[in-house]
Coordinates of C-alpha atoms in Angstrom, one line a residue:
M238 CA -52.8 49.1 6.2
F239 CA -56.1 48.3 4.6
D240 CA -59.0 50.1 6.2
I241 CA -61.9 48.0 5.0
Q242 CA -64.5 50.2 6.1
E243 CA -62.9 53.3 3.8
E244 CA -62.8 50.8 1.1
L245 CA -66.2 49.5 1.4
K246 CA -67.2 53.2 0.7
K247 CA -65.2 53.3 -2.7
L248 CA -66.9 50.2 -4.0
P249 CA -68.6 51.0 -7.6
D250 CA -72.3 50.2 -8.3
H251 CA -71.1 47.9 -11.2
P252 CA -71.0 44.0 -12.2
G253 CA -67.6 42.4 -11.2
V254 CA -65.9 39.7 -9.5
Y255 CA -64.6 40.4 -6.0
L256 CA -61.6 38.4 -4.3
M257 CA -61.2 38.2 -0.4
H258 CA -57.8 38.2 1.1
D259 CA -56.8 37.1 4.5
D260 CA -53.7 38.4 6.3
R261 CA -50.8 36.6 4.4
D262 CA -52.6 37.8 1.4
A263 CA -53.8 34.4 0.1
I264 CA -57.2 34.6 -1.9
I265 CA -59.9 32.8 0.5
Y266 CA -63.2 33.5 -1.4
I267 CA -64.0 34.5 -4.9
G268 CA -67.6 35.7 -5.8
K269 CA -69.7 37.5 -8.4
A270 CA -72.3 40.1 -7.9
V271 CA -74.3 42.5 -10.3
S272 CA -73.8 45.3 -8.0
L273 CA -70.1 45.1 -6.1
R274 CA -71.0 48.0 -3.7
N275 CA -74.1 45.9 -2.7
R276 CA -72.9 42.4 -2.5
V277 CA -69.2 43.0 -0.9
R278 CA -71.0 45.3 1.7
Q279 CA -73.4 42.5 3.0
Y280 CA -70.3 40.5 4.1
F281 CA -69.7 43.2 6.9
Q282 CA -73.0 43.8 8.0
S283 CA -73.7 42.3 11.5
S284 CA -77.6 42.0 11.0
R285 CA -77.3 39.7 8.2
N286 CA -77.7 36.0 8.4
K287 CA -74.4 34.4 6.6
G288 CA -74.4 31.2 8.1
P289 CA -71.6 29.9 10.0
K290 CA -69.0 29.3 7.2
I291 CA -69.2 32.6 5.9
E292 CA -69.3 34.1 9.0
K293 CA -65.9 32.2 9.7
M294 CA -64.5 33.3 6.4
V295 CA -65.4 37.4 7.2
T296 CA -63.1 37.0 10.3
H297 CA -60.0 36.0 8.2
I298 CA -60.6 38.9 5.6
A299 CA -57.6 41.2 5.6
R300 CA -58.4 43.3 2.3
F301 CA -60.4 42.7 -0.8
E302 CA -60.0 43.4 -4.4
Y303 CA -62.4 43.6 -7.3
I304 CA -62.4 43.2 -11.1
L305 CA -65.1 45.1 -13.3
T306 CA -66.9 43.5 -15.9
D307 CA -69.6 44.7 -18.6
S308 CA -72.2 42.0 -17.3
E309 CA -73.4 39.6 -14.6
L310 CA -73.0 37.0 -17.5
E311 CA -69.1 37.9 -17.8
A312 CA -68.6 38.2 -13.9
L313 CA -70.1 34.4 -13.7
V314 CA -67.5 33.2 -16.2
L315 CA -64.5 35.1 -14.8
E316 CA -65.6 34.1 -11.3
C317 CA -65.4 30.1 -12.6
N318 CA -62.3 30.7 -14.3
L319 CA -60.4 32.5 -10.9
I320 CA -62.0 29.6 -8.8
K321 CA -60.3 26.9 -11.0
E322 CA -57.0 28.9 -10.9
H323 CA -57.0 29.6 -7.4
R324 CA -59.1 27.0 -5.6
P325 CA -60.0 29.4 -2.6
K326 CA -60.5 27.6 0.9
Y327 CA -64.1 29.1 1.3
N328 CA -65.4 28.4 -2.2
T329 CA -67.8 25.4 -3.2
M330 CA -68.4 25.6 -6.7
L331 CA -68.2 23.0 -9.6
K332 CA -64.6 22.5 -10.3
D333 CA -64.2 21.1 -13.9
D334 CA -65.4 22.2 -17.3
K335 CA -68.7 20.4 -17.3
T336 CA -70.2 23.3 -15.6
Y337 CA -70.3 25.4 -18.4
P338 CA -72.3 24.5 -21.6
Y339 CA -70.9 25.3 -25.0
I340 CA -72.4 25.3 -28.6
K341 CA -70.1 23.4 -30.9
V342 CA -70.1 23.5 -34.8
T343 CA -68.4 20.4 -36.1
L344 CA -66.3 22.3 -39.0
G345 CA -64.3 19.0 -39.2
E346 CA -67.2 17.2 -41.2
A347 CA -68.4 17.6 -45.0
F348 CA -71.7 18.3 -43.7
P349 CA -71.3 20.2 -40.2
R350 CA -74.1 19.8 -37.2
V351 CA -74.5 22.2 -34.5
L352 CA -74.2 20.4 -31.4
F353 CA -74.6 21.2 -27.4
S354 CA -71.2 20.4 -25.7
R355 CA -70.1 20.2 -22.1
Q356 CA -66.3 20.2 -22.9
M357 CA -64.0 22.1 -25.2
K358 CA -61.3 20.4 -27.0
K359 CA -58.6 21.1 -29.4
D360 CA -60.2 19.8 -32.4
K361 CA -61.3 21.3 -35.7
S362 CA -64.8 22.4 -34.3
R363 CA -65.9 26.1 -33.2
Y364 CA -66.9 26.5 -30.0
Y365 CA -69.3 29.2 -28.8
G366 CA -69.6 30.1 -25.1
P367 CA -69.5 29.3 -22.5
Y368 CA -73.0 29.9 -21.4
T369 CA -74.8 30.4 -17.9
S370 CA -78.0 28.4 -18.8
A371 CA -77.9 24.9 -20.5
G372 CA -81.9 25.3 -21.3
A373 CA -81.4 28.5 -23.3
V374 CA -78.3 26.7 -25.2
K375 CA -80.7 23.9 -26.2
D376 CA -83.3 26.2 -27.1
T377 CA -81.0 28.3 -29.4
I378 CA -79.9 25.0 -31.0
E379 CA -83.5 24.4 -31.7
L380 CA -84.0 27.4 -33.2
I381 CA -81.0 27.4 -35.4
Q382 CA -82.5 24.0 -36.4
K383 CA -85.8 25.8 -37.3
L384 CA -84.1 28.7 -39.0
Y385 CA -81.5 27.2 -40.8
Q386 CA -82.6 23.3 -41.2
L387 CA -79.1 21.8 -40.3
R388 CA -79.1 18.1 -39.6
T389 CA -78.7 16.5 -36.1
C390 CA -77.9 13.1 -37.2
S391 CA -74.8 11.0 -36.5
R392 CA -74.6 9.4 -40.0
V393 CA -71.1 9.7 -41.5
L394 CA -71.7 11.8 -44.9
P395 CA -71.2 11.7 -47.8
R396 CA -70.5 7.9 -47.1
D397 CA -73.7 7.0 -46.1
I398 CA -75.8 9.2 -48.6
K399 CA -79.0 7.5 -49.7
K400 CA -78.6 4.2 -47.3
E401 CA -81.4 5.1 -45.1
R402 CA -84.9 7.0 -45.6
P403 CA -84.7 10.7 -44.1
C404 CA -85.7 11.3 -40.6
L405 CA -88.7 13.0 -39.2
N406 CA -87.0 16.5 -39.0
Y407 CA -86.6 16.7 -42.9
H408 CA -90.3 16.1 -43.1
I409 CA -91.4 19.0 -40.8
H410 CA -89.0 21.0 -42.6
Q411 CA -86.3 21.3 -40.1
C412 CA -83.5 19.5 -41.9
L413 CA -82.4 19.9 -45.7
A414 CA -81.6 16.2 -45.9
P415 CA -78.1 16.3 -46.7
C416 CA -78.7 12.3 -46.1
Q417 CA -80.5 12.2 -49.4
G418 CA -78.5 14.2 -51.6
F419 CA -81.1 16.8 -51.5
V420 CA -78.8 19.9 -51.0
T421 CA -75.1 20.2 -52.1
Q422 CA -72.1 20.9 -49.9
E423 CA -71.7 24.5 -51.0
E424 CA -75.5 25.2 -50.2
Y425 CA -75.3 23.4 -46.9
H426 CA -72.0 25.4 -45.9
R427 CA -73.8 28.5 -46.8
Q428 CA -76.6 27.4 -44.1
I429 CA -73.9 26.7 -41.5
A430 CA -72.3 30.3 -42.3
G431 CA -75.6 31.8 -41.6
A432 CA -76.0 29.9 -38.1
M433 CA -72.2 31.0 -37.1
D434 CA -73.0 34.7 -38.0
F435 CA -75.8 34.3 -35.9
L436 CA -73.7 32.7 -33.0
N437 CA -71.3 35.6 -33.6
G438 CA -73.8 37.9 -32.4
K439 CA -75.3 38.9 -35.6
Y440 CA -78.7 38.0 -34.3
L441 CA -80.7 41.3 -34.8
P442 CA -82.3 40.4 -38.1
V443 CA -83.4 37.4 -36.3
I444 CA -85.2 38.7 -33.4
R445 CA -86.7 41.1 -35.9
D446 CA -88.3 38.1 -37.9
L447 CA -89.3 36.8 -34.7
E448 CA -90.8 39.8 -33.2
E449 CA -92.9 40.3 -36.8
K450 CA -93.9 36.2 -36.2
M451 CA -95.2 37.1 -32.7
A452 CA -96.9 40.1 -33.7
V453 CA -98.9 38.4 -36.5
A454 CA -99.4 35.4 -34.1
A455 CA -101.1 38.0 -31.2
S456 CA -103.2 39.8 -34.1
A457 CA -104.5 36.3 -35.3
L458 CA -105.3 35.8 -31.4
D459 CA -102.8 32.3 -31.4
F460 CA -101.2 33.5 -28.2
E461 CA -100.1 30.4 -27.8
K462 CA -97.7 30.5 -30.9
A463 CA -97.0 34.1 -29.8
A464 CA -95.5 33.0 -26.4
E465 CA -93.4 30.5 -28.0
Y466 CA -92.0 33.3 -30.2
R467 CA -91.3 35.2 -27.1
D468 CA -89.7 32.6 -25.2
L469 CA -87.5 32.0 -28.2
I470 CA -86.4 35.9 -28.3
A471 CA -85.6 35.7 -24.7
S472 CA -83.2 32.6 -25.0
V473 CA -81.6 34.2 -28.0
K474 CA -81.2 37.3 -26.2
Q475 CA -79.6 35.6 -23.2
V476 CA -77.6 33.2 -25.3
A477 CA -76.1 35.5 -28.2
Q478 CA -74.7 37.8 -25.6
K479 CA -70.8 38.0 -26.6
Q480 CA -68.3 36.6 -24.3
K481 CA -65.0 38.5 -23.6
I482 CA -64.0 36.9 -20.6
T483 CA -63.6 33.2 -22.5
N484 CA -62.5 32.7 -26.3
F485 CA -63.1 29.7 -28.0
D486 CA -59.5 30.0 -29.6
G487 CA -57.7 28.6 -26.6
E488 CA -54.9 30.9 -27.0
D489 CA -52.6 32.4 -24.5
R490 CA -52.5 36.4 -24.6
D491 CA -51.6 39.3 -22.3
V492 CA -54.1 42.4 -22.5
I493 CA -52.4 45.5 -21.5
A494 CA -54.3 49.0 -21.1
M495 CA -53.5 51.9 -19.1
T496 CA -54.7 55.4 -17.8
M497 CA -52.7 58.4 -16.4
D498 CA -53.1 62.0 -15.0
D499 CA -50.2 64.3 -14.6
R500 CA -48.0 62.3 -12.1
D501 CA -49.4 58.7 -11.9
A502 CA -50.5 56.1 -14.4
V503 CA -51.7 52.6 -14.1
V504 CA -51.1 49.8 -16.3
Q505 CA -53.5 47.1 -16.2
V506 CA -52.5 43.6 -17.4
F507 CA -55.1 40.6 -18.1
F508 CA -53.7 37.2 -18.2
V509 CA -55.8 35.0 -20.6
R510 CA -54.6 31.6 -20.5
G511 CA -55.9 28.6 -23.0
G512 CA -58.4 31.1 -23.8
K513 CA -59.7 31.9 -20.4
L514 CA -59.1 35.3 -18.4
I515 CA -57.3 33.8 -15.3
G516 CA -56.2 36.7 -13.7
R517 CA -55.0 40.6 -13.4
E518 CA -52.5 42.5 -12.2
H519 CA -52.2 46.4 -12.1
F520 CA -49.0 48.5 -12.0
H521 CA -48.4 52.0 -10.7
V522 CA -45.9 54.1 -12.7
T523 CA -44.6 57.4 -11.6
I524 CA -44.3 59.6 -14.5
G525 CA -43.2 63.0 -15.7
N526 CA -44.8 66.1 -17.0
E527 CA -43.6 65.6 -20.4
D528 CA -44.4 61.8 -20.8
T529 CA -46.9 60.7 -23.4
P530 CA -49.2 57.4 -23.2
R531 CA -47.4 56.0 -26.0
E532 CA -44.1 56.4 -24.1
V533 CA -45.3 55.1 -21.0
M534 CA -46.8 52.2 -22.4
S535 CA -43.8 51.2 -24.7
T536 CA -41.4 51.8 -21.4
F537 CA -43.7 49.6 -19.6
I538 CA -43.7 46.6 -21.6
R539 CA -39.9 46.8 -21.7
Q540 CA -39.7 46.5 -18.1
Y541 CA -42.3 44.1 -17.5
Y542 CA -41.5 41.7 -19.8
M543 CA -37.7 41.8 -18.8
G544 CA -38.8 40.5 -15.8
T545 CA -41.4 38.0 -16.4
P546 CA -40.6 34.5 -16.8
Y547 CA -43.4 33.4 -19.5
I548 CA -43.9 35.4 -22.9
P549 CA -47.6 34.7 -23.9
K550 CA -48.1 34.2 -27.9
E551 CA -50.0 37.4 -28.1
V552 CA -50.1 41.0 -26.7
L553 CA -53.1 42.9 -27.1
L554 CA -52.7 46.9 -26.3
Q555 CA -54.5 49.6 -25.9
M556 CA -52.5 51.6 -28.5
E557 CA -49.8 52.0 -30.8
I558 CA -46.3 52.2 -29.3
D559 CA -42.9 53.2 -30.3
D560 CA -40.5 50.5 -31.4
T561 CA -43.2 47.9 -32.0
E562 CA -41.0 45.7 -34.6
V563 CA -38.0 45.8 -32.3
I564 CA -40.1 44.7 -29.4
G565 CA -41.9 42.0 -31.1
Q566 CA -38.6 40.8 -32.2
W567 CA -37.2 40.9 -28.9
L568 CA -40.1 39.1 -27.2
S569 CA -40.1 36.5 -30.1
S570 CA -36.5 35.7 -29.3
K571 CA -37.4 35.3 -25.3
R572 CA -40.4 32.9 -26.2
G573 CA -38.6 31.1 -29.0
Q574 CA -41.5 31.5 -31.0
K575 CA -43.3 34.2 -33.0
V576 CA -44.8 36.9 -30.7
Y577 CA -47.7 39.0 -32.1
I578 CA -48.1 42.4 -30.7
R579 CA -51.7 43.9 -32.0
V580 CA -53.9 46.7 -31.1
P581 CA -57.4 45.6 -31.9
K582 CA -59.9 48.0 -33.6
K583 CA -63.1 45.9 -33.1
G584 CA -64.6 42.7 -32.0
T585 CA -63.9 40.6 -28.8
H586 CA -60.3 41.2 -28.5
E587 CA -61.0 45.3 -28.7
K588 CA -63.8 45.1 -25.9
L589 CA -61.6 43.1 -23.7
V590 CA -59.0 45.9 -24.3
E591 CA -61.5 48.2 -23.0
L592 CA -62.4 46.3 -20.1
A593 CA -58.8 46.3 -19.0
A594 CA -58.4 50.1 -19.5
Q595 CA -61.8 50.7 -17.8
N596 CA -60.2 48.6 -14.7
A597 CA -57.2 51.0 -15.0
R598 CA -59.0 53.9 -14.6
M599 CA -61.3 52.6 -11.6
V600 CA -57.5 51.7 -9.8
L601 CA -56.4 55.2 -10.4
A602 CA -59.4 57.0 -9.5
Q603 CA -60.1 55.2 -6.2
D604 CA -56.3 54.1 -5.3
R605 CA -54.5 57.6 -5.3
E606 CA -54.9 57.7 -1.5
K607 CA -53.8 53.9 -1.1
I608 CA -50.6 54.6 -3.4
R609 CA -49.8 57.6 -0.9
R610 CA -50.6 55.1 2.1
E611 CA -48.0 52.7 0.5
E612 CA -45.4 55.1 -0.3
G613 CA -45.9 56.4 3.5
R614 CA -45.5 53.0 5.0
T615 CA -42.2 52.1 3.0
I616 CA -40.6 54.8 1.3
G617 CA -41.8 57.4 3.7
A618 CA -41.5 55.0 6.9
V619 CA -37.5 54.5 6.0
R620 CA -37.1 58.4 5.5
E621 CA -38.4 58.6 8.9
I622 CA -36.1 56.0 10.6
T623 CA -32.9 57.6 8.8
D624 CA -33.8 61.2 9.9
L625 CA -34.3 59.4 13.5
L626 CA -30.6 58.4 13.2
G627 CA -29.0 61.1 11.0
L628 CA -28.1 58.8 8.3
G629 CA -28.2 59.9 4.7
Y630 CA -29.4 57.7 1.8
V631 CA -30.7 54.3 3.0
R632 CA -32.0 51.6 0.4
R633 CA -31.2 48.2 1.5
M634 CA -31.7 47.0 5.4
E635 CA -31.1 43.8 6.7
A636 CA -32.1 42.3 10.0
Y637 CA -31.2 39.2 11.9
D638 CA -32.5 37.0 14.4
I639 CA -31.7 33.4 16.2
S640 CA -33.8 30.9 17.1
N641 CA -32.6 28.1 19.6
I642 CA -34.2 24.9 21.1
S643 CA -31.1 23.2 22.4
G644 CA -27.7 22.0 21.8
F645 CA -27.1 21.6 18.1
E646 CA -30.2 23.1 17.0
S647 CA -29.8 26.7 16.7
V648 CA -30.5 28.4 13.3
G649 CA -30.2 31.9 12.2
S650 CA -32.1 34.1 9.7
M651 CA -31.4 37.2 7.4
V652 CA -34.2 39.1 6.0
V653 CA -33.7 41.9 3.8
Y654 CA -36.1 45.2 3.0
D655 CA -35.6 47.1 -0.1
R656 CA -37.0 50.5 0.0
G657 CA -39.2 49.3 3.0
K658 CA -40.5 46.4 1.1
P659 CA -39.5 43.0 2.1
L660 CA -37.1 41.6 -0.6
R661 CA -37.7 37.8 -0.1
S662 CA -35.5 36.5 -2.9
D663 CA -32.4 37.8 -0.6
Y664 CA -33.5 36.0 2.8
R665 CA -31.1 33.6 3.9
R666 CA -30.7 31.3 6.5
F667 CA -27.8 29.6 8.4
R668 CA -27.5 26.4 10.5
L669 CA -25.0 27.1 13.4
K670 CA -21.6 25.1 13.2
T671 CA -19.6 26.7 16.0
V672 CA -22.0 27.2 18.8
V673 CA -23.2 24.7 21.4
G674 CA -26.4 25.9 23.3
P675 CA -28.4 29.0 23.3
D676 CA -25.5 31.5 23.1
D677 CA -27.4 34.2 20.9
Y678 CA -24.2 36.5 21.1
A679 CA -22.0 33.7 20.0
S680 CA -24.6 32.6 17.2
M681 CA -24.6 36.1 16.0
R682 CA -21.0 36.5 15.5
E683 CA -21.0 33.4 13.4
V684 CA -24.3 34.5 11.4
L685 CA -22.6 37.9 10.7
T686 CA -19.1 36.7 10.1
R687 CA -20.2 34.1 7.6
R688 CA -22.8 36.3 6.0
F689 CA -20.2 39.1 4.9
L690 CA -17.3 36.7 4.8
H691 CA -19.3 35.1 2.1
G692 CA -20.3 38.5 0.2
M693 CA -16.4 39.5 0.3
E694 CA -15.4 36.4 -1.3
E695 CA -18.0 36.8 -4.0
K696 CA -16.9 40.3 -4.7
E697 CA -13.2 38.9 -4.8
K698 CA -14.2 36.4 -7.7
N699 CA -16.5 38.8 -9.5
R700 CA -13.3 41.1 -9.8
Q701 CA -11.0 38.2 -10.7
K702 CA -13.8 37.5 -13.6
N703 CA -14.3 41.3 -14.5
L704 CA -17.8 41.1 -13.2
G705 CA -19.5 43.7 -11.5
D706 CA -18.8 44.2 -7.7
E707 CA -22.5 43.7 -7.2
Y708 CA -22.8 40.3 -9.4
G709 CA -25.0 38.0 -6.9
S710 CA -27.4 38.9 -3.9
F711 CA -24.7 38.4 -1.3
T712 CA -22.5 41.0 -2.7
R713 CA -25.1 43.4 -1.9
F714 CA -24.3 45.0 1.3
P715 CA -26.8 46.5 3.5
D716 CA -26.9 50.4 3.9
L717 CA -28.2 49.8 7.4
I718 CA -28.3 46.7 9.9
L719 CA -30.9 45.9 12.3
M720 CA -30.5 43.8 15.3
D721 CA -33.1 42.1 17.2
G722 CA -31.9 43.6 20.7
G723 CA -30.3 46.1 22.1
K724 CA -26.7 47.1 23.3
G725 CA -25.1 43.6 23.5
Q726 CA -26.4 42.6 19.7
V727 CA -25.3 45.9 18.3
N728 CA -21.7 45.6 19.7
I729 CA -21.4 42.1 18.5
A730 CA -22.3 43.3 14.8
L731 CA -19.9 46.2 15.3
Q732 CA -16.9 44.0 16.6
V733 CA -17.5 41.6 13.2
L734 CA -17.6 44.8 11.1
D735 CA -14.6 46.3 12.7
E736 CA -12.6 42.8 12.2
L737 CA -14.0 43.0 8.4
K738 CA -13.0 46.1 7.9
L739 CA -16.3 47.0 6.9
D740 CA -18.1 50.3 7.7
I741 CA -22.0 49.8 7.9
P742 CA -24.2 51.6 10.6
V743 CA -25.7 49.2 13.2
C744 CA -29.1 49.8 14.8
G745 CA -30.7 47.6 17.7
M746 CA -34.2 47.3 17.8
V747 CA -34.9 47.5 21.6
K748 CA -37.9 45.6 23.4
D749 CA -39.6 46.4 26.8
D750 CA -40.5 43.7 29.3
H751 CA -43.5 42.8 27.3
H752 CA -41.5 42.0 24.2
R753 CA -42.9 45.0 22.4
T754 CA -40.4 47.6 20.6
R755 CA -39.8 50.7 22.5
G756 CA -37.2 52.1 20.5
L757 CA -33.9 52.2 18.6
Y758 CA -30.1 51.8 20.0
Y759 CA -27.7 53.7 17.9
N760 CA -24.3 55.2 18.7
N761 CA -24.4 54.0 22.3
E762 CA -27.8 55.7 23.2
E763 CA -31.3 54.4 23.1
I764 CA -33.6 56.8 20.7
P765 CA -37.3 56.9 21.6
I766 CA -39.6 56.6 18.3
D767 CA -43.1 57.3 17.9
T768 CA -45.1 54.2 18.5
H769 CA -47.9 55.8 16.1
S770 CA -45.3 56.6 13.1
E771 CA -45.1 54.6 10.0
G772 CA -41.4 54.5 10.8
F773 CA -42.0 52.4 13.9
R774 CA -44.6 50.2 12.2
L775 CA -42.1 49.3 9.7
I776 CA -39.3 48.6 12.3
T777 CA -42.0 46.1 14.0
R778 CA -42.7 44.6 10.7
I779 CA -39.2 44.0 10.2
Q780 CA -38.4 42.4 13.9
D781 CA -41.7 40.2 13.3
E782 CA -40.7 39.1 10.0
A783 CA -36.9 38.2 11.0
H784 CA -38.5 36.1 14.1
R785 CA -41.0 34.6 11.6
F786 CA -38.4 33.3 9.2
A787 CA -36.2 32.0 11.7
I788 CA -39.0 30.1 13.7
E789 CA -40.5 28.7 10.1
Y790 CA -37.0 27.5 9.2
H791 CA -36.6 25.7 12.4
R792 CA -40.0 24.2 12.3
S793 CA -39.3 23.2 8.6
L794 CA -36.1 21.4 9.9
R795 CA -37.8 19.6 12.8
S796 CA -40.8 18.2 10.6
K797 CA -38.6 16.6 8.5
E798 CA -36.5 15.2 11.5
Q799 CA -33.5 17.2 10.4
V800 CA -32.4 18.9 13.0
H801 CA -30.2 16.4 14.8
S802 CA -26.5 17.5 14.8
I803 CA -24.5 19.8 12.7
L804 CA -22.5 16.7 12.0
D805 CA -25.2 15.5 9.7
D806 CA -24.2 18.3 7.4
I807 CA -20.4 17.3 7.0
P808 CA -19.6 15.4 3.8
N809 CA -18.6 11.9 4.0
I810 CA -19.7 11.3 7.7
G811 CA -22.0 9.0 8.2
P812 CA -24.2 7.8 11.3
G813 CA -21.0 5.4 12.4
R814 CA -18.4 8.5 12.2
R815 CA -20.8 10.7 13.7
K816 CA -20.9 8.8 16.9
A817 CA -17.2 7.9 16.6
L818 CA -16.7 11.8 16.9
M819 CA -19.4 12.2 19.8
R820 CA -17.8 9.5 21.7
Q821 CA -14.3 11.1 21.4
Y822 CA -15.1 14.7 21.7
S823 CA -17.4 16.4 24.3
S824 CA -18.4 19.5 22.3
L825 CA -18.5 21.0 18.9
E826 CA -15.8 23.3 20.2
D827 CA -13.5 20.6 20.6
I828 CA -14.3 18.9 17.4
R829 CA -13.4 22.4 15.8
N830 CA -10.1 22.6 17.3
A831 CA -9.1 19.4 16.4
S832 CA -6.4 19.1 13.4
V833 CA -6.7 16.7 10.5
E834 CA -3.9 14.5 12.4
D835 CA -5.9 14.4 15.7
L836 CA -9.1 13.3 13.5
R837 CA -7.4 10.7 11.9
Q838 CA -6.7 8.8 15.2
I839 CA -10.2 8.1 15.7
P840 CA -11.4 4.5 14.7
S841 CA -13.0 4.4 11.4
M842 CA -12.1 7.7 10.1
N843 CA -9.7 8.0 7.2
E844 CA -8.0 10.4 5.8
K845 CA -10.6 11.7 3.2
A846 CA -13.3 12.0 6.4
A847 CA -10.6 13.7 8.5
V848 CA -10.0 16.3 5.8
S849 CA -13.7 16.8 5.1
V850 CA -14.5 17.2 8.8
Y851 CA -11.5 19.8 9.4
R852 CA -12.6 21.9 6.3
F853 CA -16.2 22.0 7.3
F854 CA -15.1 23.8 10.3
H855 CA -12.7 26.1 9.0
E856 CA -13.7 27.1 5.2
A857 CA -16.0 30.1 4.5
D858 CA -19.0 28.1 3.3
P859 CA -21.9 29.0 1.3
V860 CA -25.7 29.7 3.4
D861 CA -28.7 28.4 2.7
P862 CA -30.8 30.2 0.0
V863 CA -34.6 30.5 0.7

């Protein structure tokens, strides 16, 4: 379990962005901080006056995480990107790119301009930013005009050269007047290159020049002029700070860095989409003493991109890896376009890789205890259960539950846990076909029979096609079946397994009179379980998950007004034939026992419809995937 008070003690005194999660792991709030330690702690201090909305939000926080940045400015930009990506419930920030001012250099023009922009478009222009202060951006553009004497007019050049008189900026020495032909295109482009160098961060010569002018003005007692230079210096320092969080090229890339000790490694992946850092994920890797960082990184990349559906155009790595060329070819074939694997040595990309590495080091340093707890509540909990039952190796566990309302509306659920973690891709749900009314035993018999018959049929098809026995999720049988109940439910499961000649251990999750788990039923005896153990907590989670999944399925069917009758699911049977069947037979069991000839005698029922009804109740069927 996430211990908020313990995690608060681990917060670094460092700029960054924090993400608040609720008990369903949804992100409900994203914020930035100059000091993560101070800012995040404030939410959990009762003496703070937080306002009703934040007070309510805090009551829903189940855990938090954070991403380190190098400055408050980077934290702000990352915060905005993440809010736009996740749209948390309790955030109230502006939602479009007009929030962020950019500096735009119109390189598509013969005589480019440096402009203020609220949007970043895919054109021939070069964009710098986003920045936090619109005023600072305007001051910088004004400074660039003074330093490099660039045009600000909207005249189309060279078409409009000498068509009008030069503007005031030429007369006050803030424009070279390309509109009059006073400067060649080559000379003007050298001025543009200087302005772009300045925007790229080469601003120290300008700062020094301004500082000298400020000192000269102060010596001459021209304090008003000196103050202007002072303000311009402050604006330059604020605006000229390079941004790692957003890049003007608009490309998609993954940034991967790692850190390791003698037994564990943490790999951090930053997701940059459209030039913006929109999220990150870290991965824990168990390593051996002989593993080198290059080997760990190479192995991770192969395993990670084997399972992820999206391959970006570029992958930035912290270090060179083995088989770079082969891995690049493999990724390119998966993407369908060239994928570039690079190890940046300088500039913005190198700093972004270092930021990912810094976050990886933070996770490894602070999450060792969390990793051990996670192993305890998953693999360790499974080990506790198997030791308690006297079983050998158990990896896959399946739990079943039935949800009833009345009549035809019974549904069943199957949830799967692999090494103590939910494997939601293998969850399945069932609409009961043969059971009338709330008969849990009969319902469970049908669910288990359908589940394992379907798996056995898939296995047989795989053998015929020379595929592996476990090709397809239903062919993977559990190492342990967990029943939501005691002796009665366990015996039903054992009967089904015996009829199908399957040998799988079955354990009941026994509840007390208050509907709380009190022990396990296995081999005809109830085994008490320590209610403070991780094994008990895992059993409770599995039991709750099976119940939740069944109820959720039931609600979704009811909300769509789909739970009317199992007869709704029979192909070729419309409303008229359903009514005819219900007038002719008093129960589903009677319909199930009817022959094709019997069904054919019903008015409005032809041969095709009669066969469809018969097959529906007598042939093995696929169950509903999640």
